Coordinates of C-alpha atoms and ligand atoms in Angstrom, one line a residue:
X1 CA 70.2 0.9 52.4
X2 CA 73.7 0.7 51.2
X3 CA 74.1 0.9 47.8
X4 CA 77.2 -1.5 47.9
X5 CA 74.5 -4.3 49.0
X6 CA 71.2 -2.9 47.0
X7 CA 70.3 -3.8 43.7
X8 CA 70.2 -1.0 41.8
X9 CA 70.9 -1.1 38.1
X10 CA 71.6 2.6 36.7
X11 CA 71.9 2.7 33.0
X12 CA 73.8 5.7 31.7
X13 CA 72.4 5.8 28.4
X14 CA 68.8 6.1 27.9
X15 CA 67.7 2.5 26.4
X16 CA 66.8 3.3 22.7
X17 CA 63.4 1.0 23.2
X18 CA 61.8 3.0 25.4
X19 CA 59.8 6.1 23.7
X20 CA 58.4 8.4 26.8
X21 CA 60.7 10.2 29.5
X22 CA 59.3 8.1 32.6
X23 CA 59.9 4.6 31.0
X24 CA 63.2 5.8 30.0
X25 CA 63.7 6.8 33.8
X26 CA 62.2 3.5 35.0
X27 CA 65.2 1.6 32.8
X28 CA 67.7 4.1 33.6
X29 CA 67.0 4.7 37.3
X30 CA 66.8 0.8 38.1
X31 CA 63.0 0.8 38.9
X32 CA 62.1 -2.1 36.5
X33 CA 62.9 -4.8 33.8
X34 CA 60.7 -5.7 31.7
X35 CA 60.5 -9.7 31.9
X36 CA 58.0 -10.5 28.7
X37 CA 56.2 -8.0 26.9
X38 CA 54.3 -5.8 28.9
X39 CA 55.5 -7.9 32.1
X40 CA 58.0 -6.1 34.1
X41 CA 59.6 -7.4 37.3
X42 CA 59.9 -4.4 40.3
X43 CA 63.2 -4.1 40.9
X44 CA 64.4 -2.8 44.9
X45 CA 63.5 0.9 44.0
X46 CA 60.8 0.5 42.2
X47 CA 59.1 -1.9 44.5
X48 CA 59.4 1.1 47.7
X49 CA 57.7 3.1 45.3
X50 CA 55.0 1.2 44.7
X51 CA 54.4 0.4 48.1
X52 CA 54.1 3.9 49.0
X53 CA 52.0 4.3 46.8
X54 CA 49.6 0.9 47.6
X55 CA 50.1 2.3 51.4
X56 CA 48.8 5.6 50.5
X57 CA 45.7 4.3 48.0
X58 CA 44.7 2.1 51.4
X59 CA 44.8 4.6 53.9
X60 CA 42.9 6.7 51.8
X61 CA 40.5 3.8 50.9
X62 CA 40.2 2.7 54.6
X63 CA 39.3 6.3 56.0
X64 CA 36.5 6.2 53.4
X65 CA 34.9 3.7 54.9
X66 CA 36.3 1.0 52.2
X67 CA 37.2 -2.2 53.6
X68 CA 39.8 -4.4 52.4
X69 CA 40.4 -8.2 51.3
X70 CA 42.4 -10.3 49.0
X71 CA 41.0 -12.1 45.9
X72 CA 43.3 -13.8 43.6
X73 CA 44.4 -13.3 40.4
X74 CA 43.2 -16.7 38.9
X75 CA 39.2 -17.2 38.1
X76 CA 37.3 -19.5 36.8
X77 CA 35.6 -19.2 33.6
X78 CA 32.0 -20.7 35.1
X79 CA 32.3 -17.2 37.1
X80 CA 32.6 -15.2 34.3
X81 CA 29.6 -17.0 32.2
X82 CA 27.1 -16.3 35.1
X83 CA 27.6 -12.9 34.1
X84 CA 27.7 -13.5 30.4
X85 CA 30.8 -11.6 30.5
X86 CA 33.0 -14.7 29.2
X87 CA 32.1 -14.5 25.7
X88 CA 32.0 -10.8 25.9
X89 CA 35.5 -9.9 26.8
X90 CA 37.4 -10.3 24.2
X91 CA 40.7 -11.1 23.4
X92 CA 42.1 -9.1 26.2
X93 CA 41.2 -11.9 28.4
X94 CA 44.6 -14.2 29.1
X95 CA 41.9 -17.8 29.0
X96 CA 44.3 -20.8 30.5
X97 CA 43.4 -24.4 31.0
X98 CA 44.7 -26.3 34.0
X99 CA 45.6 -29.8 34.2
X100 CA 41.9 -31.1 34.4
X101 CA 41.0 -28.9 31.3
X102 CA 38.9 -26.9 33.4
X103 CA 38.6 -23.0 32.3
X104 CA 40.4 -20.6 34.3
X105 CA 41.4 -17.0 33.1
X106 CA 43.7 -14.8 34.7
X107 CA 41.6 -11.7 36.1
X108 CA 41.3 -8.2 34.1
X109 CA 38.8 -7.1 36.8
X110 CA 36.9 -8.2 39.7
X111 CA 33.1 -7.3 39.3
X112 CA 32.3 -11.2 38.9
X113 CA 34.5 -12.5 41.6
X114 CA 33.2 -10.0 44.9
X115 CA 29.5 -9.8 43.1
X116 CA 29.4 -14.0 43.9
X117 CA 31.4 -13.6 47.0
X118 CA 28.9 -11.4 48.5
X119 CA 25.8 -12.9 46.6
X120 CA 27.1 -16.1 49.0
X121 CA 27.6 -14.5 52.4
X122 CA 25.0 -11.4 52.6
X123 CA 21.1 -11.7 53.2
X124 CA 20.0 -8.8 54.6
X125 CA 19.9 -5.0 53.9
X126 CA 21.1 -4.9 57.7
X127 CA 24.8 -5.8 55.9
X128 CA 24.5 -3.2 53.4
X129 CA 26.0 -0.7 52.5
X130 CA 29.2 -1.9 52.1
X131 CA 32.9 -1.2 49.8
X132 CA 34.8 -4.0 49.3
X133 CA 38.4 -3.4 47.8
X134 CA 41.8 -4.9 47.2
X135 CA 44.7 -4.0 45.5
X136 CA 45.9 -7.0 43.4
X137 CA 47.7 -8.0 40.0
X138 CA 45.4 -8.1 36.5
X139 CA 46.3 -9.2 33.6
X140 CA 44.9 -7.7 30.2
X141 CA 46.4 -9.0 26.9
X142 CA 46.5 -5.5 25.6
X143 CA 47.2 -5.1 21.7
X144 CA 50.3 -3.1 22.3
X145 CA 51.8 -2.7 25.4
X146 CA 53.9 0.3 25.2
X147 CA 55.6 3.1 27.6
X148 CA 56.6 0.5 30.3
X149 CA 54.6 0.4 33.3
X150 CA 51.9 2.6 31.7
X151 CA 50.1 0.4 29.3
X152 CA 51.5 -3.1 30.9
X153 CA 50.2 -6.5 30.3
X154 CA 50.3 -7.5 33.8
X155 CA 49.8 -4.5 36.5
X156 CA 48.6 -3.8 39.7
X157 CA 45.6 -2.4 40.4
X158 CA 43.2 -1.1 43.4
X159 CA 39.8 -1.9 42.6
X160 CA 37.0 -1.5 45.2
X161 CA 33.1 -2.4 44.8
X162 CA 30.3 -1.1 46.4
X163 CA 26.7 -2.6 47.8
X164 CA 23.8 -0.4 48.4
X165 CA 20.3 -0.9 48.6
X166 CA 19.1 1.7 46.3
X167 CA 20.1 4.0 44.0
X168 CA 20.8 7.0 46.2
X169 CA 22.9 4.8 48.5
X170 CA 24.8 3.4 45.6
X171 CA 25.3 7.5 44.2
X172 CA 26.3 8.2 48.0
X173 CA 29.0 5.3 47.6
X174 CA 30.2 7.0 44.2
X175 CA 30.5 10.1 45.3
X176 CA 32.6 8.9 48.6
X177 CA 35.3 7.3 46.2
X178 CA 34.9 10.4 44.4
X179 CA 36.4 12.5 47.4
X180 CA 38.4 9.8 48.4
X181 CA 40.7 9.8 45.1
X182 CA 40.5 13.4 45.4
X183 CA 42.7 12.8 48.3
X184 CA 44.4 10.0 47.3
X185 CA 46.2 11.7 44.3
X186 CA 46.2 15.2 46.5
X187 CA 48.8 12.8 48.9
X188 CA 50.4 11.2 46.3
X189 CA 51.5 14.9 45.1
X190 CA 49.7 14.8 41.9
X191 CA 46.7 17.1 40.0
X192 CA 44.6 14.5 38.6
X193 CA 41.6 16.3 37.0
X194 CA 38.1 14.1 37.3
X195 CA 36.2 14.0 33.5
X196 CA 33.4 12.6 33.0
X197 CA 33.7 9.0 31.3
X198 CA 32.2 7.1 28.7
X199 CA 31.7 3.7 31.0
X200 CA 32.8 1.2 28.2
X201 CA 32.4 -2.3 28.6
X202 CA 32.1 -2.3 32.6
X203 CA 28.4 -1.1 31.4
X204 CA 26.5 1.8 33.5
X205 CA 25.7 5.4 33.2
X206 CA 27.6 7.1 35.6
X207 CA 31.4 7.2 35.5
X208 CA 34.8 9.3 35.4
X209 CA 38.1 9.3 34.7
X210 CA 41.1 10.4 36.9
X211 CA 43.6 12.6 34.4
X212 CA 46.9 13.7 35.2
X213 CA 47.9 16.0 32.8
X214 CA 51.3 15.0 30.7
X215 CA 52.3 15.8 27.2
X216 CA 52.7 11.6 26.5
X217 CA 49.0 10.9 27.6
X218 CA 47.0 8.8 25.6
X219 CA 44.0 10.8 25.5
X220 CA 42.8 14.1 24.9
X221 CA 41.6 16.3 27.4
X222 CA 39.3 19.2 27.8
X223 CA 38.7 21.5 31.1
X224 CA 38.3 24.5 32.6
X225 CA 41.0 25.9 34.6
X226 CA 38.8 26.1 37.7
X227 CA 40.1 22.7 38.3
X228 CA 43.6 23.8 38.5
X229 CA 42.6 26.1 41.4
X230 CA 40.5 23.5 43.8
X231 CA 40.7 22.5 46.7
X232 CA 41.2 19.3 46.2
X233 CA 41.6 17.9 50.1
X234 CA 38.1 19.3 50.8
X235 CA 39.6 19.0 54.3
X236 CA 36.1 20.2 55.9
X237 CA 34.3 17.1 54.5
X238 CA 33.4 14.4 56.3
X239 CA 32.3 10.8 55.0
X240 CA 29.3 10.9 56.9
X241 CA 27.8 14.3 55.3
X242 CA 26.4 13.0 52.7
X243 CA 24.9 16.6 51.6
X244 CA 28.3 17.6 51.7
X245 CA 29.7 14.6 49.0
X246 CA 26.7 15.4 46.9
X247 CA 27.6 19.4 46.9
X248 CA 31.1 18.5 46.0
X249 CA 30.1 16.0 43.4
X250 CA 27.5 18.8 41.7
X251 CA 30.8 20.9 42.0
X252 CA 32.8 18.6 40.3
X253 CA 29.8 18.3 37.4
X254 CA 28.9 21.5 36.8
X255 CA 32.5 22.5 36.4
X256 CA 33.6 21.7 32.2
X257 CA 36.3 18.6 32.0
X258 CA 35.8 16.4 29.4
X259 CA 38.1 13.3 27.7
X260 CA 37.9 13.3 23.5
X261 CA 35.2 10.9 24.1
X262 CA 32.3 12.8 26.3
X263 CA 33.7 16.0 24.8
X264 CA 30.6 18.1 24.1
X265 CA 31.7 21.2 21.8
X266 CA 28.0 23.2 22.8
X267 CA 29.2 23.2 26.4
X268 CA 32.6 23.7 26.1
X269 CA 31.7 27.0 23.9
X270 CA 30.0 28.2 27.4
X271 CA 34.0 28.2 29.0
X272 CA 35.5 31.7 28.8
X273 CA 38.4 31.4 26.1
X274 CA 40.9 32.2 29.1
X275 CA 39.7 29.7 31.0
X276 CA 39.5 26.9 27.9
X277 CA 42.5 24.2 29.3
X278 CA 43.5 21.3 26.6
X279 CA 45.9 18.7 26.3
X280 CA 46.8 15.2 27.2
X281 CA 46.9 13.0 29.4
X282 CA 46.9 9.6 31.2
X283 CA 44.0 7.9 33.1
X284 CA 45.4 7.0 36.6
X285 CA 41.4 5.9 37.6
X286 CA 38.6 5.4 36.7
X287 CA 35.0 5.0 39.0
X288 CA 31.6 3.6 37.9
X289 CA 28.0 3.0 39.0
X290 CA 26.3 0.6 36.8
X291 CA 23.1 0.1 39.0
X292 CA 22.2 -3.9 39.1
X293 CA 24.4 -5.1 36.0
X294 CA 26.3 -7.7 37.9
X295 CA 23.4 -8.4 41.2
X296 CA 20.5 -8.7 38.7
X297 CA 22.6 -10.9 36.3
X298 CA 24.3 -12.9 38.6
X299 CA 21.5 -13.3 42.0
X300 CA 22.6 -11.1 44.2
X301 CA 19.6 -10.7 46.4
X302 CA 18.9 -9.5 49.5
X303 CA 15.8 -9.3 51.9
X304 CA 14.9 -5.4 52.5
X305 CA 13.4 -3.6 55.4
X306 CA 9.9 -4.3 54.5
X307 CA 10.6 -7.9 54.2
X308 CA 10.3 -7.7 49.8
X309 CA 13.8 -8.9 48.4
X310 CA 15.8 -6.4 46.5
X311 CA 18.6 -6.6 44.2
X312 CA 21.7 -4.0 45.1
X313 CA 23.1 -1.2 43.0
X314 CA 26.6 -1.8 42.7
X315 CA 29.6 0.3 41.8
X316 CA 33.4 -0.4 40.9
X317 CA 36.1 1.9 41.4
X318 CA 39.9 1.4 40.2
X319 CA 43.6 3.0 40.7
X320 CA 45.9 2.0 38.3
X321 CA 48.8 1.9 40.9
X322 CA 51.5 0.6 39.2
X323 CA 51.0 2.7 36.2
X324 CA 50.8 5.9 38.9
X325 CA 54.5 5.2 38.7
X326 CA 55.2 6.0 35.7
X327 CA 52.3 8.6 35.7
X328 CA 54.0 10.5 38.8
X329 CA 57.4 10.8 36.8
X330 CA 55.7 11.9 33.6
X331 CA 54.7 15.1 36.0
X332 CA 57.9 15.4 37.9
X333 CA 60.9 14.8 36.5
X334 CA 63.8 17.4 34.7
X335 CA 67.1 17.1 32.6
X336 CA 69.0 14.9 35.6
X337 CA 66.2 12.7 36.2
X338 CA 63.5 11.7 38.5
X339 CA 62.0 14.2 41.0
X340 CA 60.3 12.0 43.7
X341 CA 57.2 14.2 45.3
X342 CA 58.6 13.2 49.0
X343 CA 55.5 11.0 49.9
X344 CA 56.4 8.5 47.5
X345 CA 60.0 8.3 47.2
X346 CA 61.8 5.3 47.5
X347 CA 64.1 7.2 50.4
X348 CA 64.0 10.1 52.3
X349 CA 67.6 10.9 51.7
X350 CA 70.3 9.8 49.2
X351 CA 73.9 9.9 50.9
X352 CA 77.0 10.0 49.2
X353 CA 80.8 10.3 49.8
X354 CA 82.6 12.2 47.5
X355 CA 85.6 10.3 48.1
X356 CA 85.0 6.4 48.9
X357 CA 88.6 5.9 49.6
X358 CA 89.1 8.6 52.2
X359 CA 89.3 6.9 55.9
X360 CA 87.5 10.1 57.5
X361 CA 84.8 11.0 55.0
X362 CA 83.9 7.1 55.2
X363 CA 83.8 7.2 59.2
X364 CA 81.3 10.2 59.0
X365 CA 79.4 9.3 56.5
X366 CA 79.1 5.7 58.2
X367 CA 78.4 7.6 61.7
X368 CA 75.7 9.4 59.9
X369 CA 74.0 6.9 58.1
X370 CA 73.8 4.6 61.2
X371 CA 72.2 7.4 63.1
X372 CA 69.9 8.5 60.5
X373 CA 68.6 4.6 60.1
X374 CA 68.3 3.9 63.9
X375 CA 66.0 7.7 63.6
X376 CA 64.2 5.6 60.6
X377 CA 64.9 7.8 58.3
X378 CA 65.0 6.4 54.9
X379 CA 68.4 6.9 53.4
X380 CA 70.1 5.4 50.4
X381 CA 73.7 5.6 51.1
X382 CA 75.9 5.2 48.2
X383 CA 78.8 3.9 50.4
X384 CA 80.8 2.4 46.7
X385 CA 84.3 3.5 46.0
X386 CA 83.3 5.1 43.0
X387 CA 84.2 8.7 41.3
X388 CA 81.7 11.6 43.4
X389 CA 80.6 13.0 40.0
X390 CA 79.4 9.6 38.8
X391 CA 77.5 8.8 42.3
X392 CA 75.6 12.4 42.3
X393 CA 74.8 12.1 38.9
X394 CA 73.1 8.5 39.8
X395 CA 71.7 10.2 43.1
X396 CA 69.7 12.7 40.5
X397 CA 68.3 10.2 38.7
X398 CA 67.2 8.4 41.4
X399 CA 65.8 11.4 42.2
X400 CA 65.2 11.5 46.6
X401 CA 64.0 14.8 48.1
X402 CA 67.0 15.7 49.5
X403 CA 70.6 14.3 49.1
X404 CA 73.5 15.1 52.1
X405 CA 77.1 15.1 50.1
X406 CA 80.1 14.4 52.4
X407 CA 83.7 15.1 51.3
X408 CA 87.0 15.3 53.1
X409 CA 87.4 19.3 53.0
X410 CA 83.7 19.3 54.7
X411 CA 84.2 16.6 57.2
X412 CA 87.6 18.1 58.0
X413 CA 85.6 20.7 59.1
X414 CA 82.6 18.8 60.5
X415 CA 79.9 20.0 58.0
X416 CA 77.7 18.2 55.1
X417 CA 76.5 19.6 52.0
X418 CA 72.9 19.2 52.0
X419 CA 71.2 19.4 48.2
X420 CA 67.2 20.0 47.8
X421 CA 66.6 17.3 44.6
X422 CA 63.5 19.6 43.1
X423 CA 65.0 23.5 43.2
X424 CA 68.8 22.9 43.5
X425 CA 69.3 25.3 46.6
X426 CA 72.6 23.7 48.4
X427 CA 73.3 24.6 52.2
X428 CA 76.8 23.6 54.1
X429 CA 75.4 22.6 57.3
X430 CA 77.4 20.9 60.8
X431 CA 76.9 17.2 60.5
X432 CA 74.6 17.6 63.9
X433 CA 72.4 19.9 62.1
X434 CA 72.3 17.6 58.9
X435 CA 70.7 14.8 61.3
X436 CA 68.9 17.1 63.6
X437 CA 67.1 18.1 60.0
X438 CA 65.7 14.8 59.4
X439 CA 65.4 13.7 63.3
X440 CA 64.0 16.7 64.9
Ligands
ATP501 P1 42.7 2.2 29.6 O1 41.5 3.1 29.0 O2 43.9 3.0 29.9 O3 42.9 1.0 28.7 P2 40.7 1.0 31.2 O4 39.7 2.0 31.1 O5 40.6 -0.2 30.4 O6 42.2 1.7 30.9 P3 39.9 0.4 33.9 O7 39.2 -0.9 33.6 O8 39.2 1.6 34.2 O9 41.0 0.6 32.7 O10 41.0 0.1 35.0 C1 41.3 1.0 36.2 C2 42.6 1.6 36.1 O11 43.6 0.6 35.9 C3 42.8 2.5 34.9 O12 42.3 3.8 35.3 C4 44.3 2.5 34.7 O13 44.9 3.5 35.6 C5 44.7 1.2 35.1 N1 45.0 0.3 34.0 C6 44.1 -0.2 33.0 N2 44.8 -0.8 32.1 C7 46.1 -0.8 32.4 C8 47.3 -1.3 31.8 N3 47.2 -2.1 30.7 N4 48.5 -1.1 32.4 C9 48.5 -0.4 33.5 N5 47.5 0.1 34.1 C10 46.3 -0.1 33.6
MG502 MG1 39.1 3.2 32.3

């Protein structure tokens, strides 16, 4: 992408609205605008990003077994009373009446929705177990949106649901998204600490919370430092060992972590002092099993191996991936700006001439960034006639993995600066070698 023909507001100034480091970056960078309180529109950059970041939450989902679909974001109200969760939700819930004055409410969740979906397609145990998931808009009328893309009004989340016959099929589901998120926040170069949840309006007994750790969290967390030294991949675990998820989910309990709300000072007193971890931090997911709340309430029935007809234990499971955006620069970020982890930045490579109006560095620079793109690398060539300081400093706040500086003394003598965004180490390298780096 060519800067000259992207899209890419940079603020120099941090915007004096914005209170926390990663929505000041979002401003500054060009990731967003917000459009109406809490309701922000994704400009180019921040759109990549939170595609990679969708892509990454699906693979992940997918190679758990998880399969995907696409609800919309618009319900009906009749859905929501079959649950009895209509009344019950509160202001939160954005209630709109169409044309006909029929109800219609703009989702915060999906349990209703998929519960009648497969209530109407599914009769036999033979189709169960199954995960149903997509990754779709909500809208919650929050009290106070605040910290951009963290605590939005609208914002886009994955949310999966699982069908089991009985309980330890509906505990094997949990403990599947359990490893998969695991994973998913393990690619998306993150430590998000699992802790267990109160389950809140969603109903259940059995649920956690996703933390990464930040000083601008909202909540306050509690664990032992074991969970900074996991292995969090468990790359020796398969799906299909089910002794194996169960091990790791014992792991997971036995192991102190605790938000300000399950915090239990008795076992907490049991963690050495050296090993006592606190802080804050920001709830990037959150995973429940709440048994037959939605099946029992709204007929979700299905006829079981011995012919008898049983109701399925049912679990729900949610990503917030939009506010993993601002989550991710909360964790990585310094003095010049954003520091993308490389599975998740918007480009590969940020490219800039140091001198726009020199003939040669132009011709290089063109040469490489039309070999580079027909490689597929992802570079964001800032091609604009512009003063070189000025362009790097916008290249740091942008904040790619790796940004290749080209001036005329260099290309006079056929070599690229090449800049590594997170420690600052800077190698002159032969323009070949430059795109050899990213090609070979
Ligand atoms: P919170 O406690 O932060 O209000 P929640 O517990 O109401 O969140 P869930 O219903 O568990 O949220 O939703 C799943 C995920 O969606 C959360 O873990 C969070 O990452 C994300 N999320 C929830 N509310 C918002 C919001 N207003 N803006 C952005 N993301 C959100
Ligand atoms: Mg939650």
């Amino acid at each position: 992408m060519r800067v000259s023909r992207c899209f890419l507001p940079v603020m120099k100034e941090s915007p004096a609205d914005a209170q926390i480091v990663s929505h000041k970056l979002m401003l500054r960078a060009g990731l967003v605008r917000q459009t109406a309180a809490g309701i922000y529109a994704w400009l180019p950059v921040g759109w990549r990003v939170l595609q990679k970041i969708e892509q990454i939450v699906r693979e992940e989902q997918d190679k758990a077994g998880s399969v995907e679909l696409l609800m919309p974001t618009l319900q009906s109200a009749d859905l929501w009373r079959q649950s009895g969760r209509y009344d019950a939700y509160g202001p939160e819930m954005l209630r709109i009446k169409d044309r006909h004055e029929r109800e219609i409410l703009y989702g915060p969740t999906n349990e209703e929705m998929i519960t009648a979906l497969f209530r109407d397609e599914v009769r036999s145990y033979r189709e169960l177990p199954r995960t149903l998931y997509h990754i779709q808009w909500k809208f919650r009328d929050e009290v106070r949106p605040r910290f951009g893309v963290m605590r939005g009004r609208e914002f886009l989340m994955k949310d999966a649901y699982s069908f089991d016959l009985d309980e330890g099929g509906a505990r094997n589901s949990y403990y599947t998204q359990l490893l998969a998120y695991l994973r998913t926040f393990q690619r998306l170069g993150i430590k998000a600490v699992p802790m267990k949840a109160a389950s809140g309006p969603i109903g259940g007994d059995l649920s956690h919370e996703f933390i990464v750790l930040a000083p601008t969290g909202e909540s306050e967390v509690f664990y032992d430092a074991a969970f900074e030294e996991f292995d969090w991949s468990q790359a020796d675990l398969r799906y299909d060992d089910a002794d194996g998820l169960k091990a790791l989910f014992d792991q997971v309990s036995s192991t102190y972590s605790a938000t300000d709300e399950t915090h239990d000072e008795a076992r907490w007193a049991g963690v050495a002092a050296d090993r006592q971890r606190t802080g804050r931090g920001i709830e990037v997911g959150h995973i429940f099993y709440f048994g037959t709340k939605y099946s029992a309430s709204m007929g979700l029935k299905v006829s079981g191996p011995d012919g008898s007809m049983v109701t399925p234990e049912m679990g729900s499971y949610g990503i917030g991936v939009s506010r993993l955006v601002g989550a991710i620069i909360e964790a990585s970020h310094d003095d010049a700006g954003i520091v993308w982890p490389e599975a998740v930045a918007p480009w590969k490579v940020g490219m800039v001439t140091m001198r726009g109006d020199d003939p040669a560095t132009v011709a290089a620079a063109d040469d490489l960034y039309a070999k580079l793109s027909a490689a597929n690398v992802e570079t964001l060539y800032d091609d604009r006639d512009e003063r070189g300081g000025v362009k790097l400093g916008s290249m740091d706040l942008i904040g790619l993995p790796w940004q290749l500086v080209l001036g005329p003394r260099g290309v006079a003598a056929g070599t690229a600066e090449l800049k590594n965004r997170r420690t600052g180490e800077k190698q002159e390298l032969s323009l070949e070698s430059a795109l050899a780096r990213f090609t070979a």
